[in-house]
Tab-separated table of C-alpha atoms in Angstrom:
chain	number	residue	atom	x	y	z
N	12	UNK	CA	-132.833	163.408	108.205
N	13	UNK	CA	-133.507	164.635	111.840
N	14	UNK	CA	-135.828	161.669	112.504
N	15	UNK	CA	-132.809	159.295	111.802
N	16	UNK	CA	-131.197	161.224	114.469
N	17	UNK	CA	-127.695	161.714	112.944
N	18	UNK	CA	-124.716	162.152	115.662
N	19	UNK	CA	-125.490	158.818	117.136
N	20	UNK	CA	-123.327	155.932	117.085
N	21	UNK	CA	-124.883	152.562	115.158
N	22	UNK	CA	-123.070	149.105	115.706
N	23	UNK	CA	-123.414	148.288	111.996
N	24	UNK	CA	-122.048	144.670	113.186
N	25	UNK	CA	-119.729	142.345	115.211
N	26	UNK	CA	-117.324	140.931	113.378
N	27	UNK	CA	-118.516	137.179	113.630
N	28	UNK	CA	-120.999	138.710	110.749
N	29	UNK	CA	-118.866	139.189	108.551
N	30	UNK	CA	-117.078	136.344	106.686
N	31	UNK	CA	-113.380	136.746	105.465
N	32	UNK	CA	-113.547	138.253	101.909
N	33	UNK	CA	-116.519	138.463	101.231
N	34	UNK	CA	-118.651	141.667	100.377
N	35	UNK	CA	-121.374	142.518	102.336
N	36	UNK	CA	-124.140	145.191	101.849
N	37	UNK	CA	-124.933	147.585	104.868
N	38	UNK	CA	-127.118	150.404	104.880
N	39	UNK	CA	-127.188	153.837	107.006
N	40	UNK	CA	-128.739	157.380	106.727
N	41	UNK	CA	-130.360	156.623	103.822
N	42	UNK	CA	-127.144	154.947	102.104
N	43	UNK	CA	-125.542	151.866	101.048
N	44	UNK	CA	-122.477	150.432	101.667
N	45	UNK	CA	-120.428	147.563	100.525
N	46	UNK	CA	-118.467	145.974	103.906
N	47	UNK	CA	-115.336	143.685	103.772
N	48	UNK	CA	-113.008	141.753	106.718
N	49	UNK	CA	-109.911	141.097	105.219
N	50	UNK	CA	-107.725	138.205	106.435
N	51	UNK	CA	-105.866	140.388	109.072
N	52	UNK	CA	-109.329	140.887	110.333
N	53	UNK	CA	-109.507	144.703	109.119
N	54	UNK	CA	-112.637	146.022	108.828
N	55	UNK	CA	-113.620	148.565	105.808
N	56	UNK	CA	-116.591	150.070	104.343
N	57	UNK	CA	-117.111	152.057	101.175
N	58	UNK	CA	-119.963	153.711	99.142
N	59	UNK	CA	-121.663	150.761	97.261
N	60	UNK	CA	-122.041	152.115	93.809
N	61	UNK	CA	-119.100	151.430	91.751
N	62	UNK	CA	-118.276	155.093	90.496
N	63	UNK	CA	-117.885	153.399	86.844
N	64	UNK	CA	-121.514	152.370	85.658
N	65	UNK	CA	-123.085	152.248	89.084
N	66	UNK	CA	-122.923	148.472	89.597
N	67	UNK	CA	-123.164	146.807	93.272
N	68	UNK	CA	-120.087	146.092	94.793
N	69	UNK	CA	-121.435	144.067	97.411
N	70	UNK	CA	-122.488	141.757	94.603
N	71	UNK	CA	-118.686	141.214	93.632
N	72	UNK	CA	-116.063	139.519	95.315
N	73	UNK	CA	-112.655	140.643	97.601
N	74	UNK	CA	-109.099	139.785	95.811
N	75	UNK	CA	-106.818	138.909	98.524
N	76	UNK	CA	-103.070	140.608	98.658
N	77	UNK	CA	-100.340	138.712	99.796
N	78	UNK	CA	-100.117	141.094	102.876
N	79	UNK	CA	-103.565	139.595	103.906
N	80	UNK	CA	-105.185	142.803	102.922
N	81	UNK	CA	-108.127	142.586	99.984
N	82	UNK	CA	-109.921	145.100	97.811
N	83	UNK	CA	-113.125	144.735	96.468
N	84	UNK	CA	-113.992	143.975	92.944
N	85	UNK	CA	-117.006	145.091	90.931
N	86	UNK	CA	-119.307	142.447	89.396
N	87	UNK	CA	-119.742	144.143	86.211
N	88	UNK	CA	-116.205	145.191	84.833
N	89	UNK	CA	-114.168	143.050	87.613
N	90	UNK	CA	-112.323	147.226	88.856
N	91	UNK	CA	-110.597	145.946	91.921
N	92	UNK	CA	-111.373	149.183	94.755
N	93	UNK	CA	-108.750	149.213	97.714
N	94	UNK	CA	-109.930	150.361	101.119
N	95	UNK	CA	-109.247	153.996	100.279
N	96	UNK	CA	-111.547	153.860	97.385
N	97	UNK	CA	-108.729	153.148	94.815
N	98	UNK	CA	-108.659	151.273	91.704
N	99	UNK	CA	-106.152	150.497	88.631
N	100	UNK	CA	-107.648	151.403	85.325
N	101	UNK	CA	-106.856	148.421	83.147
N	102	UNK	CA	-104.082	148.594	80.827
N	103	UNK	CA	-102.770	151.521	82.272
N	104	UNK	CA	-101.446	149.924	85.633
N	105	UNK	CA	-101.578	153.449	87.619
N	106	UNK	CA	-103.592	153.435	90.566
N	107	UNK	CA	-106.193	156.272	90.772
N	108	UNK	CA	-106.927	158.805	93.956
N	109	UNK	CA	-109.598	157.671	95.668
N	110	UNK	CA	-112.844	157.565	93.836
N	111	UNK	CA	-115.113	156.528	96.455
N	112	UNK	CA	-114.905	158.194	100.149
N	113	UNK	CA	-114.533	155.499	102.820
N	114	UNK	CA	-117.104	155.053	105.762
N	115	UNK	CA	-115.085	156.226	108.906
N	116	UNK	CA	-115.748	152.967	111.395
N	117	UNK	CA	-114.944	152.578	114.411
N	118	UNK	CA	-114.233	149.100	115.941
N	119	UNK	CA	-113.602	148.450	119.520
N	120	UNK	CA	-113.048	144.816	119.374
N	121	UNK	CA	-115.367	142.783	117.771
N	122	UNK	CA	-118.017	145.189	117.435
N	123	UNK	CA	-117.974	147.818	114.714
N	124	UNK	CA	-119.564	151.257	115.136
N	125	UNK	CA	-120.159	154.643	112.739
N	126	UNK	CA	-121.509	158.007	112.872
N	127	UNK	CA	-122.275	157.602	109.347
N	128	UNK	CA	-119.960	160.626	108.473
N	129	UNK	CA	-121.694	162.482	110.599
N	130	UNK	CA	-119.883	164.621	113.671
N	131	UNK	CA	-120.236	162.642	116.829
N	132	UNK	CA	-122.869	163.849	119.577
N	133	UNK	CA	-123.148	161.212	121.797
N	134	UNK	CA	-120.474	159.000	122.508
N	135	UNK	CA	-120.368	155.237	121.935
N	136	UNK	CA	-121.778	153.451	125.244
N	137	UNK	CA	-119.378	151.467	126.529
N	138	UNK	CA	-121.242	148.689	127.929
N	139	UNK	CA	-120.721	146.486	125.088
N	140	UNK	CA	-117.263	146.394	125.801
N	141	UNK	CA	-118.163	145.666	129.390
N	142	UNK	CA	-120.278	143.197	128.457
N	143	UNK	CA	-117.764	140.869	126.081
N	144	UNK	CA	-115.202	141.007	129.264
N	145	UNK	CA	-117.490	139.216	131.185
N	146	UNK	CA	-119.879	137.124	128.799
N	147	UNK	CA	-118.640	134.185	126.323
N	148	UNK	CA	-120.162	135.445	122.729
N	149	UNK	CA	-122.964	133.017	121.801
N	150	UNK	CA	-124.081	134.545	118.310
N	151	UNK	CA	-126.004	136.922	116.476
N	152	UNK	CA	-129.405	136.015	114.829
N	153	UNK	CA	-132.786	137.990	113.864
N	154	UNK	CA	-130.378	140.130	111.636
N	155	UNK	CA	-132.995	142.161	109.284
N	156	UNK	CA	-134.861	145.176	108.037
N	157	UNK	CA	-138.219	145.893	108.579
N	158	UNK	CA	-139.840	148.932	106.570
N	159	UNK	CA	-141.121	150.931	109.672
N	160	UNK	CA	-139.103	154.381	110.871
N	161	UNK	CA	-136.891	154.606	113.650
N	162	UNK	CA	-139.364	156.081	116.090
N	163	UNK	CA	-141.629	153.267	115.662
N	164	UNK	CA	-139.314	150.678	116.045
N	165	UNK	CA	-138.380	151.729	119.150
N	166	UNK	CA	-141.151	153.028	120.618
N	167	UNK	CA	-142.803	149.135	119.547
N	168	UNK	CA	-139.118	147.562	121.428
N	169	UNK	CA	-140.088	150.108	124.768
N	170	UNK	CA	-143.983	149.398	124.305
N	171	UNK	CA	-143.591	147.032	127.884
N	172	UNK	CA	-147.506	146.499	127.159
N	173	UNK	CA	-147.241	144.406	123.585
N	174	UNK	CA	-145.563	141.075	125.651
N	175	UNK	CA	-149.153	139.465	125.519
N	176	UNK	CA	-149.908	140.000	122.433
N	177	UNK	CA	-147.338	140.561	119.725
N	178	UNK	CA	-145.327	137.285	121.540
N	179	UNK	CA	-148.251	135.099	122.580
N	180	UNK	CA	-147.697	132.496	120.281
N	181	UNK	CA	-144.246	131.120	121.732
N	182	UNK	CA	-144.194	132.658	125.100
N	183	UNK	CA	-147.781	132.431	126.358
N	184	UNK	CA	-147.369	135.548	128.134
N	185	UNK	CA	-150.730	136.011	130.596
N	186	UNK	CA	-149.996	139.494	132.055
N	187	UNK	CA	-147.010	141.816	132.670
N	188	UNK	CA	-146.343	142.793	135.920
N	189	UNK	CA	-144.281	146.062	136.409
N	190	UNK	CA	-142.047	147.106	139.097
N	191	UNK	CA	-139.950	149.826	138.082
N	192	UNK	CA	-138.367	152.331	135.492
N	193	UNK	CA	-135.230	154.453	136.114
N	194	UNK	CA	-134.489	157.085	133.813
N	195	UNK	CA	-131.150	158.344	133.896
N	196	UNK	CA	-131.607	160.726	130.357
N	197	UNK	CA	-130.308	158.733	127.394
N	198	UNK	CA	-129.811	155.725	129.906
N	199	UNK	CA	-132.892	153.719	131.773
N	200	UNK	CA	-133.938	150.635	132.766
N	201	UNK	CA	-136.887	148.623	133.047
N	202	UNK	CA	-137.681	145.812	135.455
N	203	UNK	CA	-141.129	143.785	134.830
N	204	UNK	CA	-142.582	139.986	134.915
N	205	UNK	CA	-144.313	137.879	132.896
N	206	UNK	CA	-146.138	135.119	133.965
N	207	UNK	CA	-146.509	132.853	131.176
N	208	UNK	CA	-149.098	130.008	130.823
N	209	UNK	CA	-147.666	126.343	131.025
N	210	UNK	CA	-147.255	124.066	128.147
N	211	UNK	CA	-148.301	120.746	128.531
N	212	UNK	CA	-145.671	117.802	128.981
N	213	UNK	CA	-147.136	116.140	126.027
N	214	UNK	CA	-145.988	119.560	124.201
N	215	UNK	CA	-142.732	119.827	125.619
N	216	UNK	CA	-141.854	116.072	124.227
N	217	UNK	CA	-142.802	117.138	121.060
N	218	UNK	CA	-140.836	120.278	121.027
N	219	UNK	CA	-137.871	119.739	123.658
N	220	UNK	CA	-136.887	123.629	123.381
N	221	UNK	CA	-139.478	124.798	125.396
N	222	UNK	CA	-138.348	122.914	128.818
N	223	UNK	CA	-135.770	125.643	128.673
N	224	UNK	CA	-139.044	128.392	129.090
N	225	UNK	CA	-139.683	129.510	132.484
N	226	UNK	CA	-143.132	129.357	133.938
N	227	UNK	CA	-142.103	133.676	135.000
N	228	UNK	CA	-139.961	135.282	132.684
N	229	UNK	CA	-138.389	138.003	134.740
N	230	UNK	CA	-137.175	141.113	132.489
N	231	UNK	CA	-134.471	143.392	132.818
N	232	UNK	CA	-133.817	145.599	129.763
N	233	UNK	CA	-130.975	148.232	129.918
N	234	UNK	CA	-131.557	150.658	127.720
N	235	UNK	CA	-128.810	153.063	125.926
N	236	UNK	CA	-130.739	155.592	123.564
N	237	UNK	CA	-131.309	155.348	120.690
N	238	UNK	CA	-129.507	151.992	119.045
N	239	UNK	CA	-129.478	149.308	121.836
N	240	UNK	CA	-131.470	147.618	124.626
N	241	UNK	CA	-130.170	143.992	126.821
N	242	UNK	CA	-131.964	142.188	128.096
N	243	UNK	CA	-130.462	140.453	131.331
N	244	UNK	CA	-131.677	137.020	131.660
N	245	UNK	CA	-131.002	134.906	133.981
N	246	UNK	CA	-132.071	131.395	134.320
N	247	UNK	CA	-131.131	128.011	136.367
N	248	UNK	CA	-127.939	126.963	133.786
N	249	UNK	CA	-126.443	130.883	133.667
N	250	UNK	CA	-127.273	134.107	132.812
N	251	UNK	CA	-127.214	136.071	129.142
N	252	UNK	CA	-127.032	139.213	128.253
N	253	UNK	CA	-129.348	139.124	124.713
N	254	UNK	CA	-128.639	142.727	122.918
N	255	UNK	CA	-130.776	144.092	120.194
N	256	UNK	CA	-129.448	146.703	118.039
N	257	UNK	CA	-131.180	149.076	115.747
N	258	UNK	CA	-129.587	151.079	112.741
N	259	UNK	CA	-131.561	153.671	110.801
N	260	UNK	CA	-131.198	152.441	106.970
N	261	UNK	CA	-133.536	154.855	105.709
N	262	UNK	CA	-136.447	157.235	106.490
N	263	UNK	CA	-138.762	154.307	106.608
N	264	UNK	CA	-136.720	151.557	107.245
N	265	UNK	CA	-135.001	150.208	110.402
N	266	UNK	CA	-132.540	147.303	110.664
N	267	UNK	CA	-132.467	145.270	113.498
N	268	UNK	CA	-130.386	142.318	114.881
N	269	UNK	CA	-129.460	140.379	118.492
N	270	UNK	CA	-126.076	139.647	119.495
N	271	UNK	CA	-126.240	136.667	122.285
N	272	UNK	CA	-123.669	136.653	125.207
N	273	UNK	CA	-123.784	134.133	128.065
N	274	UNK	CA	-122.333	133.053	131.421
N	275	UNK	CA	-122.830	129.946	132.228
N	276	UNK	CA	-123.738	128.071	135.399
N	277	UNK	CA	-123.964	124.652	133.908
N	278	UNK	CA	-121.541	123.070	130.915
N	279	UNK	CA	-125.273	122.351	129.735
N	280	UNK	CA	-125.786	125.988	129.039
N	281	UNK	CA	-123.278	126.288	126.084
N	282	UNK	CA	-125.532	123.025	124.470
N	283	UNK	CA	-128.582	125.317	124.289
N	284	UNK	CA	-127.317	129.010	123.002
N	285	UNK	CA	-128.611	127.448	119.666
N	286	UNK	CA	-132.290	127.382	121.153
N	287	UNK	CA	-132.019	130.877	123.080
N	288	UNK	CA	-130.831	132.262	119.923
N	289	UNK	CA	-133.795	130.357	118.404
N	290	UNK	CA	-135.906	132.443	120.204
N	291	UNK	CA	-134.641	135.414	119.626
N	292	UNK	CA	-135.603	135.050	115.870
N	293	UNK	CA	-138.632	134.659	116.891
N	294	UNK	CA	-139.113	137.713	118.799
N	295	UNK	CA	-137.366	139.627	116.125
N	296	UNK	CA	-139.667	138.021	113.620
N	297	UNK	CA	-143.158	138.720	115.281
N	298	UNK	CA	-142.175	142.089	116.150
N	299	UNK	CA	-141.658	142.585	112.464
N	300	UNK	CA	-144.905	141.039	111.763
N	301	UNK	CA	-146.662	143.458	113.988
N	302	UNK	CA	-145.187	146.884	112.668
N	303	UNK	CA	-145.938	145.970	109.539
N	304	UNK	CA	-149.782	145.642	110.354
N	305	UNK	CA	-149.687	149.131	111.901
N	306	UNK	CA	-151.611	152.211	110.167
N	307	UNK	CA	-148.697	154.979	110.573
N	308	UNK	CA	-149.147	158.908	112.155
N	309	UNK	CA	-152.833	157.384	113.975
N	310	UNK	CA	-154.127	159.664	117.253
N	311	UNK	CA	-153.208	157.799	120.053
N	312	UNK	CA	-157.038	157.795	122.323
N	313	UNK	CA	-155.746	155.427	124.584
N	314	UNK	CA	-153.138	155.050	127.039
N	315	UNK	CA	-151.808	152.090	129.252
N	316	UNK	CA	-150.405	151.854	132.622
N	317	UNK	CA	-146.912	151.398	132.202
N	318	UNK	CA	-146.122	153.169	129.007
N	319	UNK	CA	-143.169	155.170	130.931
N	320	UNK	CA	-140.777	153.555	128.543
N	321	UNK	CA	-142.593	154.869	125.436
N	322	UNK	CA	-142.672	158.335	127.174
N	323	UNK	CA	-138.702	158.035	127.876
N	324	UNK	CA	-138.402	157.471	123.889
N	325	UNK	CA	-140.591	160.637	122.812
N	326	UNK	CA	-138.799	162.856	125.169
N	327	UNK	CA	-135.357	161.645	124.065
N	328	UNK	CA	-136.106	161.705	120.790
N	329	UNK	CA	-137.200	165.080	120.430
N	330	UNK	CA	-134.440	166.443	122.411
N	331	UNK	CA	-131.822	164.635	120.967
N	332	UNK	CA	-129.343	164.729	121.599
N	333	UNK	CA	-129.787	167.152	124.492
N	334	UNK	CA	-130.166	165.406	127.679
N	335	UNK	CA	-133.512	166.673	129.483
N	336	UNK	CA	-133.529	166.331	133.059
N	337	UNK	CA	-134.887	162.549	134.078
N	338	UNK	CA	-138.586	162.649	135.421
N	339	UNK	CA	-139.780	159.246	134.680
N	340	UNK	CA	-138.307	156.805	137.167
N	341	UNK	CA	-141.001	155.000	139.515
């Protein structure tokens, strides 16, 4: 359990995710849990298995109250569970005490946050907030789990080496150029370039998407340990603030996902959150790829220049959640 680091806060999702009435399946600490938004745009969570037969109430359906409120109804024998874990045993038309024990959530606007039961021992960083004063939402995308622990997966998302290889294929990254880390404990960022190499015009026509691509993508990742790192973008029609969040479903599996927010320069900006979002699949999708073509608990013989963000991960994670004194800034 320690390497899932409980007493951290998880987004588990913005709201946008989840459709009205309808079940959704979300996983933490080794869990599952079913996830509803009813049509007042409450948020609730409970144990997935139905406490009947052990059926999967994220593979049922919400029945909607007249109040706009909704409970959520097992697929097998159609027991209709309220947000307090509640059902009516048929025939007898008494409602039970709760049966299942809800997920305390915590939503601060759109986005929706949990300790997973566990007692709080970091707080919730506040920059998302911060963040959806000043941005317009664009979307979410790249929402999935990949079966790698939580170390990994962030030690691979603060490897500032991988750029050339693991994202190649889209970016044409040539080199990464690094100019400095500040480590401020469980806070840091990260400021590098990328040169990339140029497509050809012949390329672009085919694929119009990558005329959005600069020839130097400049990076700026601020980093809030252990569930979420921006990265601050900005280009010639606005900036964006792309956010990629990381929730510890198991041991060995890690669930990841982008939210997209943008402030635009140009009305042509809004045309193309699509396409960013486009890409951020794909950088979701080949890190993925990557840590699952990675031999697990291997000596590490070899060290880069530049692997000060890996270091600030180790460190924190190990001391978590106690906050050892920063010594990594350049």
């Amino acid at each position: 359990m320690r390497s899932m680091l409980p007493g951290a806060p998880w987004l588990l999702a913005h709201k946008s995710m989840l459709k009205v009435n309808q079940p959704q399946k979300v996983s933490l600490y080794g869990t599952d849990y079913v996830m509803w938004k009813d049509a007042t745009e409450a948020v609730h969570a409970l144990p997935n298995a139905c406490p009947h037969m052990g059926a999967m109430l994220s593979e049922g359906w919400c029945e909607a109250q007249k109040d706009g409120t909704s409970a959520v109804v097992c697929p097998f024998h159609a027991l209709p569970f309220d947000a307090l874990g509640c059902t009516v045993l048929p025939d007898s038309g008494k409602k039970t005490l709760s049966l299942l024990t809800p997920l305390e959530l915590i939503i601060q606007g759109d986005f929706i946050w949990s300790y997973g039961g566990y007692e709080p021992k970091v707080p919730i960083p506040t920059v998302m907030n911060e963040i959806a004063e000043k941005y317009e939402f664009v979307g979410y995308t790249g929402d999935r789990s990949v079966e790698t622990a939580l170390l990994t997966m962030l030690l691979n998302m603060h490897d500032y080496n991988h750029q050339n290889g693991t994202h190649r294929d889209l970016f044409r990254i040539t080199e990464v150029e690094f100019h400095q880390f500040i480590d401020n404990g469980l806070n840091s960022h990260a400021f590098y370039d990328m040169p990339t190499a140029p497509y050809t015009l012949a390329e672009k026509l085919r694929k119009p998407d990558l005329f959005l691509l600069p020839t130097t993508i400049k990076a700026h990742l601020e980093n809030h340990f252990p569930s979420l790192i921006i990265f601050h973008g900005e280009m010639p029609l606005g900036k964006a603030a792309q956010c990629h969040f990381f929730v510890p479903e198991a041991e060995n599996r890690t669930r990841t996902y982008i939210l997209l927010f943008g402030q635009a320069k140009h009305p042509a900006f809004k045309v193309f959150g699509k396409t960013y979002l486009k890409f951020g699949k794909v950088v979701v999708d080949q890190d993925a790829d990557i840590l699952s073509k990675i031999y697990p608990n291997i000596p590490q013989k070899i060290k880069l220049n530049n692997e000060v963000g890996m270091d600030w991960v180790r460190r924190n994670f190990e001391n978590f959640p106690d906050v050892v004194a920063p010594n990594l800034s350049r």
